[in-house]
Short mmCIF file of C-alpha atoms and ligand atoms in Angstrom, two decimals:
data_model
loop_
_atom_site.label_atom_id
_atom_site.label_comp_id
_atom_site.label_asym_id
_atom_site.label_seq_id
_atom_site.Cartn_x
_atom_site.Cartn_y
_atom_site.Cartn_z
CA MET A 1 -60.75 73.26 13.32
CA ARG A 2 -62.56 70.79 11.11
CA ILE A 3 -61.66 67.12 11.68
CA SER A 4 -61.96 64.61 8.84
CA TYR A 5 -61.80 60.91 9.58
CA SER A 6 -62.76 57.79 7.66
CA ALA A 7 -63.01 54.03 8.17
CA PRO A 8 -63.62 51.19 5.70
CA GLY A 9 -66.17 48.41 5.41
CA ARG A 10 -64.85 44.87 5.22
CA ILE A 11 -65.04 41.50 3.54
CA ASN A 12 -64.41 38.40 5.57
CA LEU A 13 -62.38 36.07 3.32
CA ILE A 14 -63.03 33.10 5.62
CA GLY A 15 -63.92 32.43 9.28
CA GLU A 16 -67.63 33.15 9.69
CA HIS A 17 -69.35 33.30 13.12
CA THR A 18 -66.02 32.42 14.74
CA ASP A 19 -65.37 35.75 16.47
CA TYR A 20 -67.80 35.36 19.37
CA ASN A 21 -66.56 31.75 19.74
CA LEU A 22 -63.01 33.07 20.32
CA GLY A 23 -61.87 31.43 17.07
CA LEU A 24 -60.08 32.63 13.94
CA ALA A 25 -60.99 34.77 10.92
CA LEU A 26 -59.25 36.20 7.86
CA PRO A 27 -60.83 39.48 6.70
CA ILE A 28 -59.71 42.36 4.47
CA ALA A 29 -60.70 46.02 4.64
CA LEU A 30 -62.64 47.25 1.61
CA PRO A 31 -61.64 50.22 -0.56
CA GLN A 32 -65.12 51.67 0.23
CA ARG A 33 -65.16 53.91 3.30
CA THR A 34 -67.42 55.95 5.58
CA PHE A 35 -66.33 59.57 6.03
CA VAL A 36 -66.94 61.83 9.02
CA SER A 37 -66.49 65.56 8.99
CA PHE A 38 -66.59 67.06 12.49
CA ASP A 39 -66.59 70.67 13.67
CA PRO A 40 -66.17 70.55 17.47
CA ASP A 41 -67.57 73.41 19.58
CA SER A 42 -68.26 74.12 23.24
CA SER A 43 -71.86 72.81 23.22
CA ARG A 44 -72.98 69.76 25.21
CA ALA A 45 -74.41 67.92 22.19
CA LEU A 46 -73.59 66.50 18.77
CA GLU A 47 -75.69 67.63 15.84
CA VAL A 48 -75.32 64.71 13.39
CA SER A 49 -76.56 64.24 9.86
CA SER A 50 -75.92 61.44 7.40
CA SER A 51 -76.42 61.38 3.67
CA LEU A 52 -77.89 57.90 4.22
CA GLY A 53 -80.14 58.65 7.18
CA ASP A 54 -82.56 61.40 8.04
CA GLY A 55 -81.32 64.21 10.18
CA PRO A 56 -79.90 66.20 11.70
CA VAL A 57 -80.24 64.32 14.98
CA ARG A 58 -79.25 65.87 18.32
CA ILE A 59 -77.22 63.58 20.60
CA GLY A 60 -76.56 64.82 24.13
CA LEU A 61 -73.06 64.04 25.39
CA ASP A 62 -74.74 62.39 28.40
CA THR A 63 -76.83 60.06 26.20
CA VAL A 64 -77.68 56.62 27.60
CA PRO A 65 -78.81 53.37 25.91
CA GLY A 66 -82.51 53.41 25.03
CA GLU A 67 -82.58 57.12 24.26
CA LEU A 68 -82.04 56.86 20.50
CA THR A 69 -82.79 54.16 17.95
CA GLY A 70 -82.14 53.82 14.23
CA TRP A 71 -78.94 54.95 12.54
CA ALA A 72 -78.17 57.68 15.10
CA ALA A 73 -77.88 54.99 17.80
CA TYR A 74 -74.56 53.89 16.25
CA VAL A 75 -73.18 57.40 16.71
CA ALA A 76 -74.75 57.92 20.15
CA GLY A 77 -73.45 54.49 21.17
CA VAL A 78 -69.88 55.56 20.48
CA VAL A 79 -70.36 58.77 22.53
CA TRP A 80 -71.82 56.71 25.38
CA ALA A 81 -69.16 53.95 25.19
CA LEU A 82 -66.37 56.55 25.27
CA ARG A 83 -67.90 58.21 28.31
CA THR A 84 -68.21 54.88 30.17
CA THR A 85 -64.47 54.37 29.47
CA GLY A 86 -63.81 57.75 31.09
CA ILE A 87 -63.09 59.67 27.88
CA ALA A 88 -64.82 63.03 27.56
CA VAL A 89 -65.46 64.25 24.03
CA PRO A 90 -66.65 67.66 22.83
CA GLY A 91 -69.96 68.43 21.16
CA GLY A 92 -70.21 69.92 17.70
CA THR A 93 -71.57 69.38 14.21
CA MET A 94 -70.92 66.07 12.45
CA THR A 95 -71.64 65.13 8.85
CA ILE A 96 -71.44 61.54 7.61
CA THR A 97 -71.16 60.26 4.05
CA SER A 98 -70.50 56.67 3.00
CA GLU A 99 -69.50 54.48 0.10
CA VAL A 100 -70.21 51.26 2.04
CA GLU A 101 -73.41 49.50 1.03
CA ILE A 102 -75.76 49.26 4.03
CA GLY A 103 -77.04 45.88 5.21
CA SER A 104 -75.05 43.87 2.65
CA GLY A 105 -72.80 42.15 5.15
CA LEU A 106 -69.94 44.55 4.37
CA SER A 107 -70.13 46.10 7.82
CA SER A 108 -71.33 49.60 7.18
CA SER A 109 -72.08 49.61 10.91
CA ALA A 110 -68.45 49.16 12.01
CA ALA A 111 -67.26 51.61 9.33
CA LEU A 112 -69.64 54.17 10.84
CA GLU A 113 -68.64 53.44 14.44
CA CYS A 114 -64.91 53.48 13.74
CA ALA A 115 -65.06 56.68 11.69
CA VAL A 116 -67.09 58.47 14.39
CA LEU A 117 -64.80 57.10 17.10
CA GLY A 118 -61.67 58.30 15.29
CA ALA A 119 -63.12 61.77 14.76
CA LEU A 120 -64.15 62.08 18.42
CA LEU A 121 -60.78 60.81 19.72
CA THR A 122 -58.97 63.26 17.45
CA ALA A 123 -61.13 66.12 18.76
CA ALA A 124 -60.49 65.05 22.36
CA ASP A 125 -56.75 64.67 21.58
CA VAL A 126 -56.75 61.14 22.98
CA GLU A 127 -54.66 58.32 21.49
CA LEU A 128 -55.98 54.82 21.99
CA ASP A 129 -54.65 51.41 21.05
CA ARG A 130 -56.63 50.00 18.10
CA VAL A 131 -57.77 46.93 20.04
CA ASP A 132 -59.20 49.24 22.72
CA GLN A 133 -60.90 51.28 19.98
CA ALA A 134 -62.43 48.09 18.55
CA ARG A 135 -63.77 47.14 21.97
CA ILE A 136 -65.32 50.58 22.48
CA ALA A 137 -67.03 50.43 19.06
CA GLN A 138 -68.23 46.88 19.76
CA HIS A 139 -69.53 47.97 23.18
CA ALA A 140 -71.50 50.72 21.42
CA GLU A 141 -73.05 48.25 18.96
CA ASN A 142 -73.77 45.59 21.61
CA GLU A 143 -75.12 47.74 24.41
CA TYR A 144 -76.48 50.89 22.80
CA VAL A 145 -77.69 49.60 19.42
CA GLY A 146 -78.51 46.19 20.89
CA ALA A 147 -76.82 44.01 18.25
CA PRO A 148 -74.86 41.14 19.88
CA THR A 149 -72.04 41.13 17.31
CA GLY A 150 -68.42 40.00 17.86
CA LEU A 151 -65.20 41.95 17.36
CA LEU A 152 -64.47 41.00 13.73
CA ASP A 153 -65.89 44.05 11.97
CA GLN A 154 -64.32 46.72 14.14
CA LEU A 155 -60.87 45.10 14.26
CA THR A 156 -60.86 44.81 10.47
CA SER A 157 -61.95 48.40 9.90
CA LEU A 158 -59.21 49.62 12.24
CA PHE A 159 -56.31 47.32 11.24
CA GLY A 160 -56.83 47.10 7.44
CA GLU A 161 -53.78 47.48 5.18
CA PRO A 162 -53.66 47.66 1.37
CA GLY A 163 -52.66 44.31 -0.13
CA GLN A 164 -53.03 42.53 3.22
CA ALA A 165 -55.58 40.27 4.84
CA MET A 166 -55.55 39.96 8.62
CA LEU A 167 -55.40 36.71 10.55
CA ILE A 168 -57.36 37.53 13.69
CA ASP A 169 -57.22 35.29 16.73
CA PHE A 170 -60.15 36.26 18.93
CA ARG A 171 -58.92 34.31 21.96
CA ASP A 172 -55.95 36.54 22.62
CA VAL A 173 -57.17 39.33 20.28
CA THR A 174 -54.15 39.46 18.00
CA VAL A 175 -54.04 40.61 14.38
CA GLN A 176 -51.34 39.34 11.99
CA PRO A 177 -50.97 40.61 8.41
CA VAL A 178 -51.23 37.99 5.64
CA ARG A 179 -50.31 39.02 2.09
CA PHE A 180 -53.38 39.00 -0.15
CA GLU A 181 -52.73 40.19 -3.69
CA PRO A 182 -54.48 37.70 -5.97
CA GLU A 183 -54.25 40.10 -8.94
CA SER A 184 -50.46 39.69 -9.01
CA SER A 185 -51.06 35.94 -9.59
CA GLY A 186 -53.61 36.54 -12.35
CA VAL A 187 -56.56 35.92 -10.02
CA ALA A 188 -59.44 38.32 -9.36
CA LEU A 189 -61.49 38.76 -6.18
CA LEU A 190 -65.10 39.35 -7.19
CA LEU A 191 -67.66 40.80 -4.84
CA ILE A 192 -71.18 39.79 -5.85
CA ASP A 193 -73.87 41.70 -3.99
CA SER A 194 -77.10 39.70 -4.19
CA ARG A 195 -79.02 42.87 -3.28
CA ALA A 196 -80.92 40.82 -0.71
CA ARG A 197 -80.51 42.68 2.58
CA HIS A 198 -79.99 40.88 5.88
CA ALA A 199 -82.10 43.36 7.88
CA HIS A 200 -84.43 40.68 9.33
CA ALA A 201 -81.64 38.42 10.57
CA SER A 202 -80.90 39.62 14.10
CA GLY A 203 -83.04 36.89 15.73
CA GLU A 204 -81.26 34.21 13.69
CA TYR A 205 -77.87 35.65 14.66
CA ALA A 206 -78.80 35.54 18.35
CA ALA A 207 -80.08 31.97 17.94
CA ARG A 208 -76.72 30.86 16.44
CA ARG A 209 -74.86 32.48 19.32
CA ALA A 210 -77.13 30.74 21.84
CA SER A 211 -76.54 27.36 20.12
CA CYS A 212 -72.77 27.83 20.31
CA GLU A 213 -72.95 28.84 23.97
CA ARG A 214 -75.08 25.80 24.83
CA ALA A 215 -72.66 23.50 22.99
CA ALA A 216 -69.67 24.98 24.83
CA ALA A 217 -71.43 24.64 28.20
CA GLU A 218 -72.30 21.01 27.46
CA LEU A 219 -68.67 20.34 26.58
CA GLY A 220 -67.57 22.01 29.80
CA VAL A 221 -65.40 24.61 28.05
CA ALA A 222 -65.43 28.39 28.27
CA SER A 223 -65.68 28.77 24.48
CA LEU A 224 -65.86 26.48 21.45
CA ARG A 225 -62.21 27.34 20.78
CA GLU A 226 -61.30 24.87 23.52
CA ALA A 227 -63.29 21.97 22.00
CA SER A 228 -62.55 19.35 19.33
CA VAL A 229 -64.84 18.36 16.45
CA ALA A 230 -64.97 14.76 17.68
CA ALA A 231 -65.99 15.84 21.19
CA ALA A 232 -68.63 18.20 19.84
CA LEU A 233 -70.20 15.46 17.75
CA THR A 234 -70.30 12.90 20.56
CA ALA A 235 -70.94 15.02 23.65
CA VAL A 236 -73.39 17.63 22.39
CA LYS A 237 -76.78 15.93 22.61
CA ASP A 238 -78.88 18.28 20.54
CA PRO A 239 -78.10 17.45 16.88
CA VAL A 240 -78.64 21.05 15.74
CA ASP A 241 -76.28 22.48 18.40
CA ALA A 242 -73.73 19.79 17.47
CA ARG A 243 -73.84 20.86 13.81
CA ARG A 244 -73.49 24.51 14.78
CA ALA A 245 -70.40 23.62 16.81
CA ARG A 246 -69.00 21.54 13.95
CA HIS A 247 -69.25 24.55 11.64
CA VAL A 248 -67.32 26.78 14.05
CA LEU A 249 -64.60 24.21 14.71
CA THR A 250 -64.06 23.16 11.09
CA GLU A 251 -64.16 26.83 10.04
CA ASN A 252 -61.30 27.66 12.43
CA GLN A 253 -59.21 24.97 10.73
CA ARG A 254 -60.17 26.28 7.26
CA VAL A 255 -58.91 29.72 8.26
CA LEU A 256 -55.50 28.27 9.13
CA ASP A 257 -55.46 26.20 5.93
CA CYS A 258 -56.38 29.29 3.90
CA VAL A 259 -53.50 31.27 5.46
CA ALA A 260 -51.16 28.41 4.45
CA ALA A 261 -52.59 28.40 0.90
CA LEU A 262 -52.13 32.17 0.57
CA ALA A 263 -48.55 31.94 1.84
CA SER A 264 -47.75 29.97 -1.32
CA ALA A 265 -50.17 32.02 -3.47
CA ASP A 266 -52.14 28.80 -4.06
CA PHE A 267 -55.51 30.26 -5.03
CA VAL A 268 -56.81 26.88 -6.20
CA ALA A 269 -56.44 25.55 -2.66
CA ALA A 270 -57.84 28.76 -1.16
CA GLY A 271 -60.86 28.50 -3.50
CA ALA A 272 -61.52 24.89 -2.44
CA LEU A 273 -61.52 26.05 1.20
CA TRP A 274 -64.03 28.79 0.35
CA ASN A 275 -66.30 26.17 -1.22
CA ALA A 276 -66.02 24.00 1.89
CA SER A 277 -66.76 27.05 4.07
CA HIS A 278 -69.86 27.86 2.05
CA ALA A 279 -71.09 24.26 2.33
CA SER A 280 -70.54 24.35 6.10
CA MET A 281 -72.48 27.63 6.41
CA ARG A 282 -75.25 26.14 4.25
CA ASP A 283 -75.55 22.68 5.84
CA ASP A 284 -74.23 22.94 9.42
CA PHE A 285 -74.75 26.58 10.41
CA GLU A 286 -77.75 27.17 8.10
CA ILE A 287 -77.12 30.87 7.50
CA THR A 288 -77.11 30.95 3.70
CA THR A 289 -80.17 31.28 1.45
CA GLY A 290 -81.13 29.54 -1.80
CA HIS A 291 -80.33 32.80 -3.56
CA LEU A 292 -76.76 32.97 -2.17
CA ASP A 293 -76.23 29.22 -2.76
CA LEU A 294 -77.20 29.69 -6.39
CA ILE A 295 -74.70 32.54 -6.84
CA ALA A 296 -71.86 30.55 -5.24
CA GLU A 297 -72.61 27.30 -7.12
CA THR A 298 -72.98 29.05 -10.47
CA ALA A 299 -69.70 30.93 -10.05
CA VAL A 300 -67.82 27.69 -9.39
CA GLN A 301 -69.51 25.87 -12.28
CA ALA A 302 -68.47 28.74 -14.57
CA GLY A 303 -64.80 28.34 -13.70
CA ALA A 304 -64.15 30.10 -10.37
CA PHE A 305 -61.65 28.52 -7.96
CA GLY A 306 -64.09 29.04 -5.12
CA ALA A 307 -67.00 31.09 -3.82
CA ARG A 308 -68.59 31.69 -0.46
CA MET A 309 -71.09 33.90 1.24
CA THR A 310 -69.37 36.55 3.36
CA GLY A 311 -70.78 38.22 6.46
CA GLY A 312 -73.32 37.18 9.06
CA GLY A 313 -75.70 35.53 6.59
CA PHE A 314 -79.32 35.51 5.39
CA GLY A 315 -78.52 37.90 2.55
CA GLY A 316 -75.70 40.14 1.44
CA CYS A 317 -72.69 39.21 -0.67
CA VAL A 318 -70.79 36.28 -2.15
CA ILE A 319 -67.04 36.53 -2.76
CA VAL A 320 -65.40 34.65 -5.59
CA LEU A 321 -61.78 33.80 -6.44
CA VAL A 322 -61.53 33.48 -10.20
CA PRO A 323 -58.75 33.35 -12.79
CA GLN A 324 -58.71 36.66 -14.65
CA GLU A 325 -59.63 35.09 -17.98
CA ARG A 326 -62.81 33.64 -16.45
CA VAL A 327 -64.06 36.86 -14.79
CA LYS A 328 -66.42 37.78 -17.63
CA ALA A 329 -67.81 34.26 -18.02
CA VAL A 330 -68.43 33.91 -14.28
CA GLY A 331 -70.18 37.29 -14.09
CA GLU A 332 -72.40 36.50 -17.04
CA ALA A 333 -73.27 33.01 -15.80
CA VAL A 334 -74.19 34.32 -12.33
CA SER A 335 -76.33 37.18 -13.68
CA ARG A 336 -78.12 34.82 -16.05
CA ALA A 337 -78.80 32.18 -13.38
CA VAL A 338 -80.11 34.55 -10.70
CA CYS A 339 -82.31 36.47 -13.13
CA ALA A 340 -83.70 33.19 -14.52
CA ALA A 341 -84.55 32.19 -10.94
CA GLY A 342 -86.47 35.45 -10.45
CA TYR A 343 -83.95 37.28 -8.22
CA PRO A 344 -82.79 40.85 -8.92
CA GLU A 345 -79.74 41.51 -11.11
CA PRO A 346 -76.69 41.25 -8.81
CA SER A 347 -74.02 43.93 -8.59
CA ILE A 348 -70.65 42.39 -9.52
CA THR A 349 -67.40 44.26 -8.88
CA ARG A 350 -63.71 43.39 -8.72
CA THR A 351 -62.24 44.39 -5.38
CA HIS A 352 -59.07 44.29 -3.27
CA ALA A 353 -57.73 44.89 0.22
CA GLY A 354 -57.78 48.57 1.19
CA GLY A 355 -56.39 50.57 4.12
CA GLY A 356 -57.80 50.90 7.65
CA ALA A 357 -59.33 53.77 9.58
CA GLY A 358 -57.46 57.04 9.63
CA SER A 359 -57.62 60.79 9.42
CA ALA A 360 -58.15 62.43 6.07
CA ASN A 361 -57.01 65.90 5.13
CA ALA A 362 -59.47 68.65 5.95
CA THR A 363 -61.29 69.96 2.90
P1 ADP B 1 -74.00 46.02 7.85
O1 ADP B 1 -73.06 46.38 8.94
O2 ADP B 1 -73.80 44.64 7.35
O3 ADP B 1 -74.04 47.01 6.73
P2 ADP B 1 -75.89 46.41 9.99
O4 ADP B 1 -77.33 46.08 10.11
O5 ADP B 1 -74.95 45.87 10.97
O6 ADP B 1 -75.46 46.03 8.48
O7 ADP B 1 -75.71 47.99 9.99
C1 ADP B 1 -76.46 48.78 9.11
C2 ADP B 1 -77.02 49.96 9.84
O8 ADP B 1 -75.95 50.85 10.22
C3 ADP B 1 -77.94 50.81 8.99
O9 ADP B 1 -79.26 50.30 9.03
C4 ADP B 1 -77.83 52.17 9.65
O10 ADP B 1 -78.64 52.24 10.80
C5 ADP B 1 -76.38 52.18 10.11
N1 ADP B 1 -75.50 52.88 9.14
C6 ADP B 1 -74.43 52.36 8.52
N2 ADP B 1 -73.82 53.28 7.74
C7 ADP B 1 -74.52 54.41 7.86
C8 ADP B 1 -74.41 55.74 7.31
N3 ADP B 1 -73.44 56.06 6.46
N4 ADP B 1 -75.34 56.65 7.67
C9 ADP B 1 -76.31 56.34 8.54
N5 ADP B 1 -76.47 55.13 9.08
C10 ADP B 1 -75.60 54.16 8.76
MG1 MG B 2 -72.96 45.44 10.84
#
């Protein structure tokens, strides 16, 4: 029997680089999804092809880290991570298609992992708690692909609900729904893809993680979640590490403030928090680029309530909260400014919170 499963990409509304510091984040699932079609059989391998990769690639069910690289490593990583958890999955033929832009900070990687994971669990007739699924997908990305990412992307892809953001607390790994329907208050969520990819950024990501770990160690705490801004600024000797810590700690507070603003549908206040978050990523965490700063600044000057880079940084997308009557003006101002500065024409779309991973009817 053919199994169809899909999982969405995500936008982080606020709370960047907080996941591996056991902090807070507030993401939504995107309407764009990655689809897996799987025909299990009695072979000992997966034959996988993707419309976005080359293929087909053969993945033995006994695959181990180091054996495959490139896009197929995300799929092989899930097979491997399931096996190390003691879950046996069947071989078969798998076809992948996706609507999630790759390398734009919208987490095409977690969409792929979670869709493959769901298809394999369905085939094996195993039901797993979504937090456990997120950990398996993260394990695949960390250990098989070799990307030291936190749990944000996978949790969002698995827990997404239409019209809802998710307040994630990474210390106790809890996910709480938070209503997010700006359109019903006359406010649009714009997704501006700069078209600058973040492909070269893995070294920078690892450097930020190392800074945060050093700061926590110097403060004598297990994670930055346990520290205060004042302590970080006085006790952390290295001024760069201290600024990195300040970003994480002030960002956790902005997440809570943003949840409070959304509870009263106060998109002006939420927008101001997005601006503060962008400034913190630009000045303290230093993960934005001049290109992304220009997009965010121009959007706000043209009448948006707020704008911030979303995702790990060094490229990708800016999200904007803007009153509906200013959508056109903001889009035009941003396109004009980035083109005048010599960057490519951005892709600007209106988006909303979509649903999480799940099975789709067989076609
Ligand atoms: P992001 O998650 O922000 O899109 P990553 O660098 O984390 O960026 O993941 C992108 C990588 O994930 C791609 O380079 C590719 O290897 C893999 N990938 C994601 N989606 C697909 C897909 N539909 N088909 C093949 N590979 C994919
Ligand atoms: Mg990714």
